[in-house]
PDB file of C-alpha atoms in Angstrom:
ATOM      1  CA  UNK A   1     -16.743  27.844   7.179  1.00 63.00           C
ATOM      2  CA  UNK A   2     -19.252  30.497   5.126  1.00 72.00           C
ATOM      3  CA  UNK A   3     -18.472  31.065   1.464  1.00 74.00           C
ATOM      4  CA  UNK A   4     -18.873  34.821   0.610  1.00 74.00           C
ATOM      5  CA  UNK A   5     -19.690  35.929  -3.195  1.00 81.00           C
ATOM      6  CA  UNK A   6     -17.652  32.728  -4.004  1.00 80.00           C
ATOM      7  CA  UNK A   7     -14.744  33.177  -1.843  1.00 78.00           C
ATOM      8  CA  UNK A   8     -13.579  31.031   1.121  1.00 74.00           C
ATOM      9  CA  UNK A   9     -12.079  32.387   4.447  1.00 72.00           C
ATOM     10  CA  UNK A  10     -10.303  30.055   6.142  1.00 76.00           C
ATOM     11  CA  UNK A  11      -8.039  31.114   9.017  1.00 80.00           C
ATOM     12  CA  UNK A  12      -5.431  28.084   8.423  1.00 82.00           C
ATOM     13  CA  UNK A  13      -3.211  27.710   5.128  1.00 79.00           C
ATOM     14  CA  UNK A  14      -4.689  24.687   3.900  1.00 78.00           C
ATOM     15  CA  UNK A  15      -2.769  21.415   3.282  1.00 82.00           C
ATOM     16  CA  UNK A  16      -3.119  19.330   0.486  1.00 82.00           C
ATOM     17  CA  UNK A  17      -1.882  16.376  -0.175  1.00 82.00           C
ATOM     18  CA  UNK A  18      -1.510  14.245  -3.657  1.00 81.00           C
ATOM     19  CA  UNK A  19      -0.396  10.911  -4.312  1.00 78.00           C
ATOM     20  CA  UNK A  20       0.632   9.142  -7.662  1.00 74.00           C
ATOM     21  CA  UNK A  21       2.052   5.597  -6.397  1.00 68.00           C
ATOM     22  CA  UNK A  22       4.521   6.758  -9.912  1.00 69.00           C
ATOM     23  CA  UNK A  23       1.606   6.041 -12.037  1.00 71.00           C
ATOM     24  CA  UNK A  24       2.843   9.304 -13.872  1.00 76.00           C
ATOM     25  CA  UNK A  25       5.497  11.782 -14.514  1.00 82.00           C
ATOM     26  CA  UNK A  26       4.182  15.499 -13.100  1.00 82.00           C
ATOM     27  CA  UNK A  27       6.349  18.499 -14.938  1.00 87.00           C
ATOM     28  CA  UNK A  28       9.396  20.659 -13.396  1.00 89.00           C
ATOM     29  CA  UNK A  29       6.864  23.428 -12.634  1.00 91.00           C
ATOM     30  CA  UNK A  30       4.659  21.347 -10.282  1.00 85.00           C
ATOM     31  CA  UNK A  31       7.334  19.959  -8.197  1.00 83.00           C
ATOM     32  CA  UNK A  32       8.681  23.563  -7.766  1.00 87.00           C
ATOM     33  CA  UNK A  33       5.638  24.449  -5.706  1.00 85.00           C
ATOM     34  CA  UNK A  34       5.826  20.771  -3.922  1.00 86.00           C
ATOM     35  CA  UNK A  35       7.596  18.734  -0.998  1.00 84.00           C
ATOM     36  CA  UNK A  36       8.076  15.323  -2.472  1.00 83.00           C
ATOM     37  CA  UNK A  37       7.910  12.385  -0.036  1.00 84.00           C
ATOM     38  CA  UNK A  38       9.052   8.256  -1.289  1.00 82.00           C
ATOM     39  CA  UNK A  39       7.616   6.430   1.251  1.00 84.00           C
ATOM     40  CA  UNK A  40       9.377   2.661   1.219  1.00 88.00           C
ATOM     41  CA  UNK A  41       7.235  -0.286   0.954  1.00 90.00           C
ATOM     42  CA  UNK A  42       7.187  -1.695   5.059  1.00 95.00           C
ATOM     43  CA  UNK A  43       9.748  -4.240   6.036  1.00 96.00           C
ATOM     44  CA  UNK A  44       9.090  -7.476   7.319  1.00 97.00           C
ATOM     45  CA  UNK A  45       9.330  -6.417  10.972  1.00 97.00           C
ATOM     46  CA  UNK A  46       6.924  -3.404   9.793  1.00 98.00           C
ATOM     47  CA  UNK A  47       4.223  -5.886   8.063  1.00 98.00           C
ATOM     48  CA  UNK A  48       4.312  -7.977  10.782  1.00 97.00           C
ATOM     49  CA  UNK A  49       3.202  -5.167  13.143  1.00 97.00           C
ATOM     50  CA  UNK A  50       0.587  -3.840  10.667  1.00 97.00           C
ATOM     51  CA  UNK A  51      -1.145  -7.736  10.116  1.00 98.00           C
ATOM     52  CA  UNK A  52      -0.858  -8.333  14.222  1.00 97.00           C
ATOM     53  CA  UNK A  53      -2.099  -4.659  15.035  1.00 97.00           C
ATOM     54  CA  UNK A  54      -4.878  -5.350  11.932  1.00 96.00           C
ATOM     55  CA  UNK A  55      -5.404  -9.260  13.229  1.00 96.00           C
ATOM     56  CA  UNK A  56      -4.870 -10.284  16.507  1.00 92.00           C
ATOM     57  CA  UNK A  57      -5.386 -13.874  16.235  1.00 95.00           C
ATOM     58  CA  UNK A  58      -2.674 -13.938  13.421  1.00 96.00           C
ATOM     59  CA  UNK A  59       0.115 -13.285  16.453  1.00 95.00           C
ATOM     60  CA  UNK A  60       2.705 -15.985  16.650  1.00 94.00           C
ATOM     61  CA  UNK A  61       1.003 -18.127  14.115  1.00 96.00           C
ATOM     62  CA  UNK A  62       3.605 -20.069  12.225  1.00 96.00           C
ATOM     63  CA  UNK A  63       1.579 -20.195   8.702  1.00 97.00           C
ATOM     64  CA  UNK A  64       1.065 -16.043   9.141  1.00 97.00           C
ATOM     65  CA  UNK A  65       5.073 -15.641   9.561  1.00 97.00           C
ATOM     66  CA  UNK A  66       4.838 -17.683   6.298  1.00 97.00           C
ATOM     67  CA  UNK A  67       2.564 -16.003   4.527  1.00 97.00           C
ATOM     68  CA  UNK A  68       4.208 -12.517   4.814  1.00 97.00           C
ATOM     69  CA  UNK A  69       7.333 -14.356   3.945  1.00 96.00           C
ATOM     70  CA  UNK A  70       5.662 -15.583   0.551  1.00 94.00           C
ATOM     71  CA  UNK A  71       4.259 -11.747   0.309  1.00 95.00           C
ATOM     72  CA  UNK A  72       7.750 -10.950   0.307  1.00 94.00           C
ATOM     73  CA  UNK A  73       9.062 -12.989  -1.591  1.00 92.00           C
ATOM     74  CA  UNK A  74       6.329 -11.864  -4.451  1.00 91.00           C
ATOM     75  CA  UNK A  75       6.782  -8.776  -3.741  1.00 90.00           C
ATOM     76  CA  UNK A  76      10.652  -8.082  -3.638  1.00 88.00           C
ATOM     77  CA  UNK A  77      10.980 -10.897  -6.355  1.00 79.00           C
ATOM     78  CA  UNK A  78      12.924 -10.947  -9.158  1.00 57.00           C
ATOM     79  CA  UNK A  79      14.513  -8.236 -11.529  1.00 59.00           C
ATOM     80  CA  UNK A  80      12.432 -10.014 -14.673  1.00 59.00           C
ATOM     81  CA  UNK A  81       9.375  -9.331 -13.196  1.00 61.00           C
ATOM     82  CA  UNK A  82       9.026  -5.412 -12.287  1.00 59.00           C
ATOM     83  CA  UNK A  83       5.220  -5.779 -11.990  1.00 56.00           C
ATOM     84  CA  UNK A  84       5.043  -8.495  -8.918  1.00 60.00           C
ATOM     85  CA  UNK A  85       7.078  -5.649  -6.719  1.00 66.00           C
ATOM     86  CA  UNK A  86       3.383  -3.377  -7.357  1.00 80.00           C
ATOM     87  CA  UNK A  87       1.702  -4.952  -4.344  1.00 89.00           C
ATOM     88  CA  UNK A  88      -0.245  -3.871  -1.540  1.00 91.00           C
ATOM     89  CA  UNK A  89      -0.134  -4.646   1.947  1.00 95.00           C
ATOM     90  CA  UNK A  90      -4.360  -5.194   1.864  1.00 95.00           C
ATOM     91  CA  UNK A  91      -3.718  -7.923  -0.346  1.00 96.00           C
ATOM     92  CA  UNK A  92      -1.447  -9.743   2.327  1.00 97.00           C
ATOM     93  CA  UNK A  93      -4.291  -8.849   4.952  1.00 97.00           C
ATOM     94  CA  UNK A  94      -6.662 -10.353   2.677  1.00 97.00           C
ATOM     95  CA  UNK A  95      -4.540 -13.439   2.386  1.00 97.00           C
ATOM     96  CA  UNK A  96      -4.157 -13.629   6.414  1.00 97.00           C
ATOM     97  CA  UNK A  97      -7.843 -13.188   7.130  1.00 97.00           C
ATOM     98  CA  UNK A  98      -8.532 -16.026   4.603  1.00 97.00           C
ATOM     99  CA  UNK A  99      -5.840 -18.297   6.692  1.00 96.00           C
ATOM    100  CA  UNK A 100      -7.142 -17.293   9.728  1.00 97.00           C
ATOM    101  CA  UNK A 101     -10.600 -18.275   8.565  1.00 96.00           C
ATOM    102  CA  UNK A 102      -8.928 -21.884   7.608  1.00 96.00           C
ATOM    103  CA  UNK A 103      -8.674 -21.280   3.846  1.00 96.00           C
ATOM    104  CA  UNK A 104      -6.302 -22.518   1.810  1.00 96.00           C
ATOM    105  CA  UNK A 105      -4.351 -19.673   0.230  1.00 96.00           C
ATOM    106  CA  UNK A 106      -2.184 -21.626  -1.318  1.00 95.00           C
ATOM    107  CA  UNK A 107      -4.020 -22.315  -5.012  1.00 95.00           C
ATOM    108  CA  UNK A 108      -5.585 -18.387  -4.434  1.00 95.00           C
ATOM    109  CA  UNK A 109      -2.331 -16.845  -4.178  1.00 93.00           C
ATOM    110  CA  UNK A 110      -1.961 -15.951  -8.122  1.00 91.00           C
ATOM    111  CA  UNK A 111      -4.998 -14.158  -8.013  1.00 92.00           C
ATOM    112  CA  UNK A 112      -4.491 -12.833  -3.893  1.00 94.00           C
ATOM    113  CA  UNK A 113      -1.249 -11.363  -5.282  1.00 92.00           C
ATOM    114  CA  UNK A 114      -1.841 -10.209  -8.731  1.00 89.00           C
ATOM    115  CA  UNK A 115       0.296  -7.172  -9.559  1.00 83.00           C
ATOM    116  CA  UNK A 116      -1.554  -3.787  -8.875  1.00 76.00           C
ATOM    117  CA  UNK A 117       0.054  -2.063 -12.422  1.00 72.00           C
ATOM    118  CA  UNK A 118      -0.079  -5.485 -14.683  1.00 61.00           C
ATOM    119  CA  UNK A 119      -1.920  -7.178 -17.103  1.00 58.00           C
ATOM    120  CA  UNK A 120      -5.142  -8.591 -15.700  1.00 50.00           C
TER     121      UNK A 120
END
């Protein structure tokens, strides 16, 4: 697409898109020109689908069905502890690949799922 005398002509309104993970509060007047979308964290059905889609050999593997359940159980834990619910589903991949590749996860886990927002 040329740039004339610092302009750009595009034919297509463009689409932009911004995420904060709620990191931060944006003001009134920036919502007012946005669409807001919450996207859920997956469910256990869903994360299943995204670790066999991601790695095949972890389908029907008893110690991967555990493993997301222990992701979950991090994850959606208690109401004293906010910042364990800030994780990501790479750092369950992670945790499967390591399983797959015969590693024990179990002594890692602290540091496999270490909250995204806490201390470090």
């Amino acid at each position: 697409m040329p740039v004339f005398e610092g302009y750009v002509r595009c034919e297509q309104f463009p689409l932009i898109l911004m995420t904060s993970n709620g990191e931060r509060e944006f003001p009134p007047a920036f919502f007012r020109r946005c669409h807001r979308l919450q996207i859920e964290p997956p469910t256990r059905e869903e994360l299943t689908a995204i670790v066999n889609a991601r790695l095949e050999k972890a389908k029907g593997r008893p110690e991967v069905a555990a493993e997301i359940d222990e992701f979950l159980s991090r994850r959606d834990g208690s109401e004293k502890n906010k910042e364990s619910a800030n994780l990501a589903v790479d750092q369950l991949l992670n945790a499967v690949q390591l399983l797959l590749e015969n590693v024990d996860v179990k002594p890692l886990r602290d540091v496999l799922y270490r909250s995204l927002t806490g201390p470090s």
